[in-house]
XYZ file of N, CA and C in Angstrom:
462
model
N 151.302 129.439 -37.879
C 152.034 128.196 -37.782
C 152.196 127.820 -36.322
N 152.195 126.537 -36.055
C 152.266 126.018 -34.691
C 153.691 126.110 -34.149
N 153.822 126.621 -32.934
C 155.129 126.727 -32.282
C 155.596 125.360 -31.814
N 156.890 125.098 -31.885
C 157.461 123.840 -31.405
C 157.263 123.706 -29.899
N 157.344 124.808 -29.184
C 157.292 124.750 -27.721
C 155.866 124.896 -27.237
N 155.321 123.820 -26.729
C 154.018 123.882 -26.090
C 154.272 124.135 -24.610
N 153.215 124.205 -23.826
C 153.389 124.448 -22.396
C 154.188 123.326 -21.748
N 153.939 122.115 -22.139
C 154.640 120.963 -21.582
C 154.853 119.918 -22.667
N 155.810 119.037 -22.434
C 155.951 117.837 -23.247
C 155.362 116.702 -22.423
N 154.434 115.975 -22.970
C 153.757 114.944 -22.204
C 154.243 113.553 -22.541
N 154.342 112.724 -21.530
C 154.639 111.321 -21.732
C 153.389 110.637 -22.256
N 153.563 109.724 -23.170
C 152.430 109.004 -23.724
C 151.776 108.090 -22.690
N 152.539 107.594 -21.723
C 152.002 106.614 -20.781
C 151.553 107.227 -19.467
N 152.334 108.131 -18.891
C 152.058 108.545 -17.523
C 151.464 109.931 -17.386
N 151.541 110.745 -18.419
C 151.076 112.109 -18.291
C 152.090 113.003 -17.603
N 153.230 112.446 -17.208
C 154.273 113.268 -16.596
C 154.883 114.150 -17.660
N 155.458 115.250 -17.247
C 155.957 116.200 -18.217
C 157.186 116.923 -17.689
N 157.952 117.450 -18.601
C 159.032 118.356 -18.251
C 158.562 119.733 -18.689
N 158.594 120.679 -17.782
C 158.137 122.020 -18.107
C 158.920 122.600 -19.272
N 158.261 123.456 -20.011
C 158.832 124.072 -21.211
C 160.187 124.699 -20.933
N 160.310 125.437 -19.846
C 161.572 126.134 -19.592
C 162.717 125.163 -19.284
N 162.416 124.035 -18.684
C 163.459 123.047 -18.400
C 163.905 122.366 -19.694
N 162.941 121.992 -20.512
C 163.275 121.377 -21.800
C 164.081 122.360 -22.656
N 163.649 123.608 -22.699
C 164.335 124.625 -23.500
C 165.767 124.830 -23.020
N 165.989 124.743 -21.716
C 167.336 124.908 -21.150
C 168.269 123.802 -21.650
N 167.786 122.568 -21.663
C 168.598 121.444 -22.138
C 168.904 121.589 -23.632
N 167.897 121.920 -24.412
C 168.065 122.033 -25.861
C 168.979 123.208 -26.208
N 168.862 124.308 -25.476
C 169.719 125.469 -25.739
C 171.183 125.162 -25.431
N 171.415 124.398 -24.367
C 172.793 124.087 -23.976
C 173.438 123.055 -24.903
N 172.662 122.069 -25.352
C 173.176 120.997 -26.211
C 172.285 120.823 -27.448
N 172.209 121.831 -28.313
C 171.285 121.737 -29.455
C 171.620 120.610 -30.435
N 172.888 120.277 -30.585
C 173.259 119.189 -31.506
C 172.883 117.826 -30.944
N 172.771 117.718 -29.630
C 172.429 116.435 -28.998
C 170.936 116.140 -29.075
N 170.128 117.165 -28.831
C 168.676 116.999 -28.719
C 167.999 117.636 -29.929
N 167.757 116.843 -30.945
C 167.197 117.336 -32.209
C 165.668 117.332 -32.112
N 165.133 118.312 -31.381
C 163.689 118.350 -31.126
C 162.869 118.686 -32.366
N 163.511 119.206 -33.388
C 162.810 119.489 -34.643
C 163.143 118.443 -35.709
N 163.708 117.327 -35.282
C 164.129 116.283 -36.215
C 162.984 115.458 -36.761
N 163.335 114.546 -37.619
C 162.400 113.635 -38.260
C 162.063 112.512 -37.277
N 160.799 112.352 -36.974
C 160.347 111.352 -36.000
C 160.728 109.929 -36.430
N 161.031 109.728 -37.694
C 161.472 108.412 -38.152
C 162.915 108.131 -37.745
N 163.652 109.182 -37.354
C 165.059 109.047 -36.963
C 165.281 109.264 -35.458
N 164.517 110.152 -34.874
C 164.676 110.484 -33.457
C 163.314 110.718 -32.826
N 163.167 110.334 -31.570
C 161.919 110.579 -30.853
C 161.968 111.875 -30.043
N 163.034 112.651 -30.182
C 163.148 113.908 -29.437
C 162.077 114.942 -29.801
N 161.463 114.908 -31.001
C 160.355 115.840 -31.230
C 159.205 115.654 -30.230
N 159.131 114.498 -29.573
C 158.127 114.268 -28.526
C 158.507 114.958 -27.221
N 159.733 115.435 -27.130
C 160.183 116.109 -25.921
C 160.742 115.137 -24.898
N 161.022 115.653 -23.737
C 161.556 114.876 -22.622
C 160.355 114.275 -21.895
N 160.235 112.963 -21.940
C 159.037 112.278 -21.473
C 159.216 111.716 -20.067
N 159.390 112.631 -19.121
C 159.508 112.255 -17.703
C 159.163 113.467 -16.870
N 159.017 113.267 -15.568
C 158.657 114.358 -14.679
C 159.811 115.306 -14.391
N 159.470 116.480 -13.873
C 160.441 117.526 -13.564
C 161.459 117.110 -12.514
N 161.111 116.164 -11.665
C 162.002 115.752 -10.583
C 163.320 115.169 -11.046
N 163.384 114.704 -12.271
C 164.630 114.125 -12.795
C 165.442 115.125 -13.600
N 164.984 116.373 -13.684
C 165.710 117.354 -14.481
C 167.138 117.548 -13.982
N 167.335 117.697 -12.677
C 168.687 117.906 -12.129
C 169.583 116.701 -12.430
N 169.025 115.525 -12.340
C 169.772 114.302 -12.633
C 170.191 114.272 -14.109
N 169.278 114.654 -14.996
C 169.574 114.688 -16.429
C 170.620 115.757 -16.747
N 170.501 116.916 -16.123
C 171.474 117.992 -16.323
C 172.860 117.540 -15.875
N 172.933 116.894 -14.708
C 174.212 116.380 -14.189
C 174.804 115.351 -15.152
N 173.973 114.453 -15.664
C 174.448 113.448 -16.621
C 175.059 114.125 -17.846
N 174.350 115.073 -18.412
C 174.844 115.736 -19.632
C 176.135 116.501 -19.364
N 176.241 117.140 -18.211
C 177.481 117.846 -17.867
C 178.638 116.865 -17.706
N 178.370 115.707 -17.106
C 179.414 114.700 -16.906
C 179.895 114.087 -18.218
N 178.970 113.854 -19.140
C 179.384 113.193 -20.383
C 179.879 114.167 -21.442
N 179.673 115.460 -21.255
C 180.063 116.443 -22.270
C 181.514 116.287 -22.726
N 182.512 116.219 -21.805
C 183.890 116.041 -22.286
C 184.119 114.660 -22.909
N 183.413 113.657 -22.420
C 183.535 112.313 -22.994
C 182.966 112.281 -24.413
N 181.862 112.977 -24.602
C 181.237 113.050 -25.928
C 182.170 113.750 -26.906
N 182.801 114.846 -26.469
C 183.730 115.570 -27.354
C 184.852 114.636 -27.822
N 185.395 113.853 -26.913
C 186.443 112.892 -27.271
C 185.919 111.805 -28.190
N 184.745 111.286 -27.892
C 184.139 110.242 -28.720
C 183.888 110.757 -30.143
N 183.394 111.990 -30.244
C 183.136 112.555 -31.571
C 184.433 112.701 -32.372
N 185.502 113.152 -31.698
C 186.803 113.277 -32.386
C 187.314 111.911 -32.847
N 187.253 110.931 -31.969
C 187.788 109.596 -32.275
C 186.946 108.833 -33.295
N 185.633 108.949 -33.179
C 184.756 108.165 -34.051
C 184.437 108.867 -35.370
N 184.561 110.203 -35.376
C 184.176 110.953 -36.559
C 182.670 111.067 -36.719
N 181.945 110.701 -35.680
C 180.473 110.751 -35.704
C 179.986 111.866 -34.780
N 178.749 112.282 -35.001
C 178.118 113.294 -34.155
C 177.248 112.596 -33.118
N 177.414 112.971 -31.858
C 176.611 112.412 -30.770
C 175.182 112.916 -30.902
N 174.231 112.006 -30.724
C 172.825 112.395 -30.772
C 172.025 111.569 -29.775
N 171.128 112.229 -29.082
C 170.201 111.568 -28.167
C 168.912 111.319 -28.944
N 168.461 110.072 -28.937
C 167.269 109.699 -29.679
C 165.997 109.791 -28.856
N 166.125 109.584 -27.522
C 164.933 109.597 -26.670
C 165.363 109.724 -25.215
N 164.578 110.503 -24.456
C 164.753 110.619 -23.010
C 163.364 110.448 -22.412
N 163.207 109.422 -21.560
C 161.871 109.131 -21.036
C 161.950 108.337 -19.737
N 160.791 108.156 -19.148
C 160.628 107.253 -18.010
C 160.138 105.919 -18.563
N 160.728 104.832 -18.072
C 160.258 103.496 -18.431
C 160.495 102.582 -17.243
N 159.478 101.888 -16.816
C 159.546 100.982 -15.668
C 160.095 101.692 -14.433
N 159.723 102.963 -14.266
C 160.113 103.721 -13.075
C 161.515 104.291 -13.116
N 162.216 104.167 -14.237
C 163.601 104.643 -14.329
C 163.767 105.601 -15.506
N 164.756 106.472 -15.386
C 165.112 107.373 -16.472
C 165.800 106.569 -17.565
N 165.369 106.779 -18.803
C 166.003 106.132 -19.963
C 166.570 107.230 -20.857
N 167.812 107.045 -21.257
C 168.536 108.021 -22.068
C 169.155 107.244 -23.217
N 168.509 107.310 -24.377
C 168.960 106.535 -25.526
C 169.743 107.436 -26.484
N 170.992 107.051 -26.758
C 171.865 107.843 -27.626
C 172.645 106.909 -28.545
N 173.361 107.499 -29.484
C 174.076 106.696 -30.474
C 175.514 106.357 -30.074
N 175.981 106.794 -28.937
C 177.370 106.542 -28.536
C 177.572 105.096 -28.107
N 178.724 104.541 -28.478
C 179.068 103.184 -28.077
C 180.312 103.177 -27.189
N 180.616 104.310 -26.603
C 181.779 104.460 -25.730
C 181.448 103.938 -24.327
N 182.301 103.083 -23.792
C 182.040 102.465 -22.493
C 181.877 103.479 -21.368
N 182.690 104.532 -21.340
C 182.591 105.525 -20.271
C 181.280 106.302 -20.343
N 180.862 106.641 -21.542
C 179.575 107.328 -21.706
C 178.443 106.409 -21.265
N 178.485 105.170 -21.698
C 177.441 104.201 -21.339
C 177.401 103.951 -19.836
N 178.567 103.945 -19.182
C 178.613 103.779 -17.725
C 177.938 104.948 -17.012
N 178.183 106.164 -17.494
C 177.542 107.352 -16.884
C 176.028 107.309 -17.076
N 175.587 106.897 -18.251
C 174.150 106.789 -18.513
C 173.527 105.757 -17.576
N 174.195 104.613 -17.421
C 173.693 103.568 -16.515
C 173.648 104.070 -15.074
N 174.648 104.828 -14.655
C 174.669 105.387 -13.290
C 173.481 106.333 -13.083
N 173.158 107.142 -14.085
C 172.012 108.052 -13.980
C 170.704 107.264 -13.900
N 170.618 106.191 -14.673
C 169.433 105.334 -14.627
C 169.262 104.754 -13.227
N 170.344 104.253 -12.658
C 170.281 103.696 -11.299
C 169.922 104.763 -10.272
N 170.487 105.962 -10.414
C 170.168 107.052 -9.482
C 168.699 107.449 -9.581
N 168.124 107.371 -10.775
C 166.710 107.737 -10.938
C 165.794 106.802 -10.154
N 166.241 105.584 -9.895
C 165.431 104.618 -9.139
C 165.333 104.948 -7.657
N 166.077 105.968 -7.212
C 165.965 106.424 -5.822
C 165.692 107.934 -5.757
N 165.226 108.489 -6.878
C 164.917 109.915 -6.967
C 163.482 110.086 -7.447
N 162.682 110.833 -6.712
C 161.282 111.041 -7.085
C 161.201 111.737 -8.446
N 160.476 111.123 -9.356
C 160.330 111.673 -10.700
C 159.553 112.988 -10.699
N 158.716 113.204 -9.708
C 157.875 114.396 -9.657
C 158.607 115.590 -9.052
N 159.255 115.383 -7.880
C 159.829 116.528 -7.151
C 161.347 116.485 -6.999
N 161.987 115.344 -7.230
C 163.439 115.236 -7.128
C 163.966 114.846 -5.757
N 163.093 114.704 -4.775
C 163.527 114.264 -3.438
C 163.806 112.761 -3.459
N 164.434 112.248 -2.410
C 164.645 110.793 -2.351
C 163.311 110.051 -2.494
N 163.328 109.017 -3.308
C 162.117 108.245 -3.548
C 162.439 106.776 -3.670
N 161.410 106.009 -3.951
C 161.610 104.572 -4.137
C 160.670 104.088 -5.228
N 161.042 102.958 -5.799
C 160.256 102.353 -6.866
C 158.934 101.858 -6.287
N 157.855 102.233 -6.945
C 156.521 101.817 -6.505
C 155.828 101.148 -7.686
N 155.283 99.977 -7.410
C 154.653 99.205 -8.474
C 153.152 99.167 -8.286
N 152.472 98.791 -9.348
C 151.017 98.743 -9.325
C 150.479 99.705 -10.365
N 149.692 99.239 -11.283
C 149.190 100.103 -12.353
C 150.311 100.515 -13.282
N 151.090 101.475 -12.849
C 152.254 101.943 -13.599
C 153.411 102.063 -12.618
N 154.517 101.431 -12.900
C 155.686 101.479 -12.026
C 156.293 102.875 -12.087
N 156.505 103.481 -10.915
C 157.048 104.832 -10.824
C 158.005 104.916 -9.657
N 158.930 105.863 -9.735
C 159.806 106.152 -8.606
C 159.332 107.458 -8.001
N 158.840 107.366 -6.759
C 158.216 108.506 -6.100
C 158.628 108.586 -4.639
N 158.554 109.792 -4.072
C 158.770 109.968 -2.635
C 157.443 109.701 -1.919
N 157.482 109.643 -0.605
C 156.265 109.376 0.161
C 155.220 110.479 -0.009
N 155.664 111.724 -0.218
C 154.718 112.840 -0.389
C 154.018 112.806 -1.743
N 154.740 112.469 -2.779
C 154.159 112.497 -4.137
C 153.376 111.237 -4.479
N 153.667 110.127 -3.847
C 153.007 108.861 -4.194
C 151.489 108.930 -4.047
N 150.933 109.436 -2.927
C 149.463 109.487 -2.826
C 148.838 110.423 -3.849
N 149.516 111.516 -4.193
C 148.993 112.462 -5.183
C 148.918 111.816 -6.553
N 149.904 111.009 -6.905
C 149.913 110.339 -8.215
C 148.740 109.373 -8.329
N 148.444 108.649 -7.249
C 147.324 107.706 -7.270
C 146.028 108.481 -7.482
N 145.869 109.616 -6.778
C 144.662 110.431 -6.905
C 144.528 110.998 -8.314
N 145.610 111.515 -8.882
C 145.581 112.084 -10.233
C 145.227 111.006 -11.248
N 145.824 109.837 -11.130
C 145.552 108.761 -12.085
C 144.101 108.297 -12.014
N 143.557 108.218 -10.783
C 142.216 107.676 -10.652
C 141.163 108.648 -11.182
N 141.472 109.953 -11.292
C 140.504 110.918 -11.805
C 140.777 111.300 -13.242
N 141.864 110.787 -13.818
C 142.234 111.135 -15.194
C 141.322 110.433 -16.183
N 141.010 111.147 -17.285
C 140.182 110.541 -18.321
C 141.008 110.101 -19.516
N 142.311 110.381 -19.498
C 143.140 110.015 -20.664
C 143.905 108.758 -20.435
C-alpha cells in the first residue's frame, strides 16, 4: 500500500514543495487542523502544503499565534477548526480555514502580508517578483528559480 508521506508535497503550479519532515511536524502538532488523509471533496490538505520551505517558520508562527484563539472559537461556536488548504498564490501564502472569527482572520491576513516580504524558498527577506509566475523571492534565490523553470519539463 502507498504511504501518505512522499518525499515532498508538490505545488501544482510552481513545483515548490515543503519537505516531508516540515509537513509532518505541522500535522503532528495540529492533527485536527490539517486533515491530510481527508476526502479531497471536502479538504485540499491531502495535496499537502503547497509552498516552498522558506515560509515554514511563518506558517509555524501563525499556527502558534492562533492556537489559543482557535480554542476559544471552538468553544464559542461549537465547531471544529479545520484548515482546507495552505498554498502559494500570486506570490503570497494562502491559508484557507473554516473560522469566521475576526482575530483569527486578522492573524491569517498578517501572515499573508508578511509572506510578501519573505523568500518562499529560503525564508530570508524577499520581494514580490512578477513575470511568468509571480513569486516572493530574495535576490539570491530569484536567479535560481528562473534557471530551474527554464529547464523544467513539467
